[in-house]
Tab-separated table of C-alpha atoms in Angstrom:
chain	number	residue	atom	x	y	z
A	1	UNK	CA	140.660	91.313	130.518
A	2	UNK	CA	141.826	93.665	127.695
A	3	UNK	CA	142.037	91.859	124.324
A	4	UNK	CA	145.291	93.037	123.863
A	5	UNK	CA	146.604	90.872	126.777
A	6	UNK	CA	147.621	87.457	126.656
A	7	UNK	CA	145.385	84.936	126.990
A	8	UNK	CA	146.375	82.226	129.652
A	9	UNK	CA	146.760	79.778	126.869
A	10	UNK	CA	149.398	81.476	125.691
A	11	UNK	CA	152.349	80.649	126.876
A	12	UNK	CA	155.287	81.059	124.074
A	13	UNK	CA	158.320	82.764	125.530
A	14	UNK	CA	158.324	86.499	124.575
A	15	UNK	CA	161.703	87.430	124.299
A	16	UNK	CA	164.853	84.807	122.946
A	17	UNK	CA	168.063	84.550	122.980
A	18	UNK	CA	170.166	85.438	119.598
A	19	UNK	CA	171.707	82.163	118.018
A	20	UNK	CA	174.918	81.884	118.442
A	21	UNK	CA	175.874	82.036	115.152
A	22	UNK	CA	174.658	84.751	112.627
A	23	UNK	CA	172.687	83.207	109.896
A	24	UNK	CA	174.397	83.984	106.662
A	25	UNK	CA	172.728	82.944	103.391
A	26	UNK	CA	175.270	79.838	101.108
A	27	UNK	CA	175.550	82.007	98.448
A	28	UNK	CA	176.902	84.726	100.600
A	29	UNK	CA	179.551	83.303	103.085
A	30	UNK	CA	180.462	86.297	105.224
A	31	UNK	CA	184.536	86.891	105.540
A	32	UNK	CA	186.490	89.162	107.520
A	33	UNK	CA	187.399	90.268	104.373
A	34	UNK	CA	183.820	91.078	102.929
A	35	UNK	CA	182.962	92.513	106.010
A	36	UNK	CA	185.681	95.258	105.855
A	37	UNK	CA	184.857	95.708	102.207
A	38	UNK	CA	181.326	96.098	103.266
A	39	UNK	CA	181.904	98.787	105.978
A	40	UNK	CA	183.471	100.583	103.376
A	41	UNK	CA	181.025	101.107	100.896
A	42	UNK	CA	178.754	101.770	103.519
A	43	UNK	CA	180.363	104.717	104.201
A	44	UNK	CA	181.113	105.563	100.646
A	45	UNK	CA	179.489	109.083	99.424
A	46	UNK	CA	180.217	107.585	95.677
A	47	UNK	CA	177.141	105.752	96.642
A	48	UNK	CA	175.100	108.773	95.803
A	49	UNK	CA	174.138	110.354	92.592
A	50	UNK	CA	175.621	113.595	93.591
A	51	UNK	CA	178.693	111.951	96.145
A	52	UNK	CA	176.745	113.605	99.196
A	53	UNK	CA	175.556	110.684	100.768
A	54	UNK	CA	176.189	107.521	101.639
A	55	UNK	CA	174.291	104.575	103.600
A	56	UNK	CA	175.838	105.892	106.926
A	57	UNK	CA	174.366	109.239	106.006
A	58	UNK	CA	170.866	108.334	107.625
A	59	UNK	CA	172.329	104.539	109.203
A	60	UNK	CA	174.156	106.139	112.201
A	61	UNK	CA	175.873	104.140	114.013
A	62	UNK	CA	175.745	106.311	117.353
A	63	UNK	CA	171.744	105.847	116.657
A	64	UNK	CA	171.277	102.571	116.550
A	65	UNK	CA	171.898	102.106	113.053
A	66	UNK	CA	168.867	104.733	112.211
A	67	UNK	CA	168.361	108.624	112.162
A	68	UNK	CA	166.146	109.355	115.220
A	69	UNK	CA	164.244	111.432	112.598
A	70	UNK	CA	160.672	110.915	112.417
A	71	UNK	CA	161.007	111.203	108.378
A	72	UNK	CA	164.158	111.154	107.284
A	73	UNK	CA	165.826	113.726	104.720
A	74	UNK	CA	166.407	112.137	101.636
A	75	UNK	CA	168.713	113.250	98.427
A	76	UNK	CA	168.430	117.053	98.259
A	77	UNK	CA	167.514	117.595	102.005
A	78	UNK	CA	163.655	116.060	100.923
A	79	UNK	CA	162.205	115.373	103.328
A	80	UNK	CA	160.935	111.277	102.737
A	81	UNK	CA	157.504	109.335	103.833
A	82	UNK	CA	159.421	107.568	106.510
A	83	UNK	CA	161.841	107.195	109.032
A	84	UNK	CA	165.254	105.262	108.337
A	85	UNK	CA	164.557	102.136	110.581
A	86	UNK	CA	167.970	100.551	112.424
A	87	UNK	CA	170.025	98.294	110.956
A	88	UNK	CA	170.546	96.494	114.347
A	89	UNK	CA	169.924	92.570	113.736
A	90	UNK	CA	168.682	92.628	110.381
A	91	UNK	CA	170.254	89.473	109.640
A	92	UNK	CA	167.832	88.128	111.885
A	93	UNK	CA	164.353	89.316	109.601
A	94	UNK	CA	162.568	87.182	107.446
A	95	UNK	CA	161.789	90.399	105.350
A	96	UNK	CA	162.990	93.978	105.120
A	97	UNK	CA	161.608	97.326	103.858
A	98	UNK	CA	158.525	98.400	105.419
A	99	UNK	CA	156.327	96.696	103.644
A	100	UNK	CA	158.422	93.455	103.736
A	101	UNK	CA	159.323	93.171	99.781
A	102	UNK	CA	162.886	92.453	99.877
A	103	UNK	CA	163.750	88.749	101.519
A	104	UNK	CA	167.567	89.185	101.979
A	105	UNK	CA	169.949	91.998	102.569
A	106	UNK	CA	171.312	90.896	99.462
A	107	UNK	CA	168.033	91.934	97.911
A	108	UNK	CA	167.034	94.926	99.519
A	109	UNK	CA	170.818	96.311	99.177
A	110	UNK	CA	170.480	98.275	96.252
A	111	UNK	CA	166.839	99.101	96.635
A	112	UNK	CA	167.665	102.811	98.457
A	113	UNK	CA	171.168	103.327	96.390
A	114	UNK	CA	169.073	103.798	92.897
A	115	UNK	CA	165.699	105.268	94.581
A	116	UNK	CA	165.474	108.529	93.021
A	117	UNK	CA	164.675	110.014	96.410
A	118	UNK	CA	166.905	107.911	98.462
A	119	UNK	CA	170.528	108.351	98.040
A	120	UNK	CA	169.772	108.571	93.935
A	121	UNK	CA	172.760	106.343	92.333
A	122	UNK	CA	172.345	104.558	88.827
A	123	UNK	CA	174.148	101.577	89.426
A	124	UNK	CA	176.373	102.173	86.111
A	125	UNK	CA	177.550	105.515	87.266
A	126	UNK	CA	178.153	103.815	90.467
A	127	UNK	CA	180.186	101.105	88.868
A	128	UNK	CA	182.218	103.376	86.639
A	129	UNK	CA	183.520	105.374	89.950
A	130	UNK	CA	184.192	102.400	92.222
A	131	UNK	CA	185.874	100.965	89.429
A	132	UNK	CA	188.190	104.765	89.396
A	133	UNK	CA	189.101	103.455	92.418
A	134	UNK	CA	192.258	100.943	92.380
A	135	UNK	CA	191.442	99.764	96.127
A	136	UNK	CA	188.209	98.601	95.334
A	137	UNK	CA	189.415	97.553	92.299
A	138	UNK	CA	191.666	95.004	94.349
A	139	UNK	CA	189.447	94.257	97.436
A	140	UNK	CA	186.536	92.934	94.567
A	141	UNK	CA	189.153	90.725	92.876
A	142	UNK	CA	190.567	89.744	96.454
A	143	UNK	CA	187.125	88.956	98.364
A	144	UNK	CA	185.244	88.225	95.029
A	145	UNK	CA	187.508	87.077	92.591
A	146	UNK	CA	185.810	89.121	90.107
A	147	UNK	CA	185.867	92.735	88.926
A	148	UNK	CA	183.435	95.331	90.979
A	149	UNK	CA	180.061	94.060	89.911
A	150	UNK	CA	176.027	95.776	91.525
A	151	UNK	CA	175.864	91.657	92.884
A	152	UNK	CA	179.221	92.028	94.674
A	153	UNK	CA	178.330	95.605	96.024
A	154	UNK	CA	174.968	94.004	97.783
A	155	UNK	CA	176.772	90.894	98.888
A	156	UNK	CA	179.620	93.572	100.942
A	157	UNK	CA	177.225	95.492	102.106
A	158	UNK	CA	174.716	92.526	103.150
A	159	UNK	CA	177.744	91.103	104.904
A	160	UNK	CA	178.901	94.203	106.784
């Protein structure tokens, strides 16, 4: 028998049903308002250093929240070393990024925004730009009870 085939003793299920409830961390409970804010941020080009890209630039809903490219395009159209992973079912992942370095969606969310080769936006500049939008100021106040913060951005994106 080929070594890659399961042995007769291997009776572990290969496919399981998803739980009825999506897991959320206690410090970031999901609300409809937070999901709506995350969706708005996900598609906002203010997230990039030159206001030309958003998360949705590479994570296309019609392509399973990936981009279908062998190697994705980053900031300035530069070809990246990897492709864009799908975001489908990421709430169930124990680790994120290709190397598993992020242990939560909240931890992962800000990294591509700040990465010079990906979206290339400084967080202080992003906060400044978002604070210029009254709708964002009121949404953060409603959802988090605070001004616009990096943590709030991460939590809203993770909720979406």
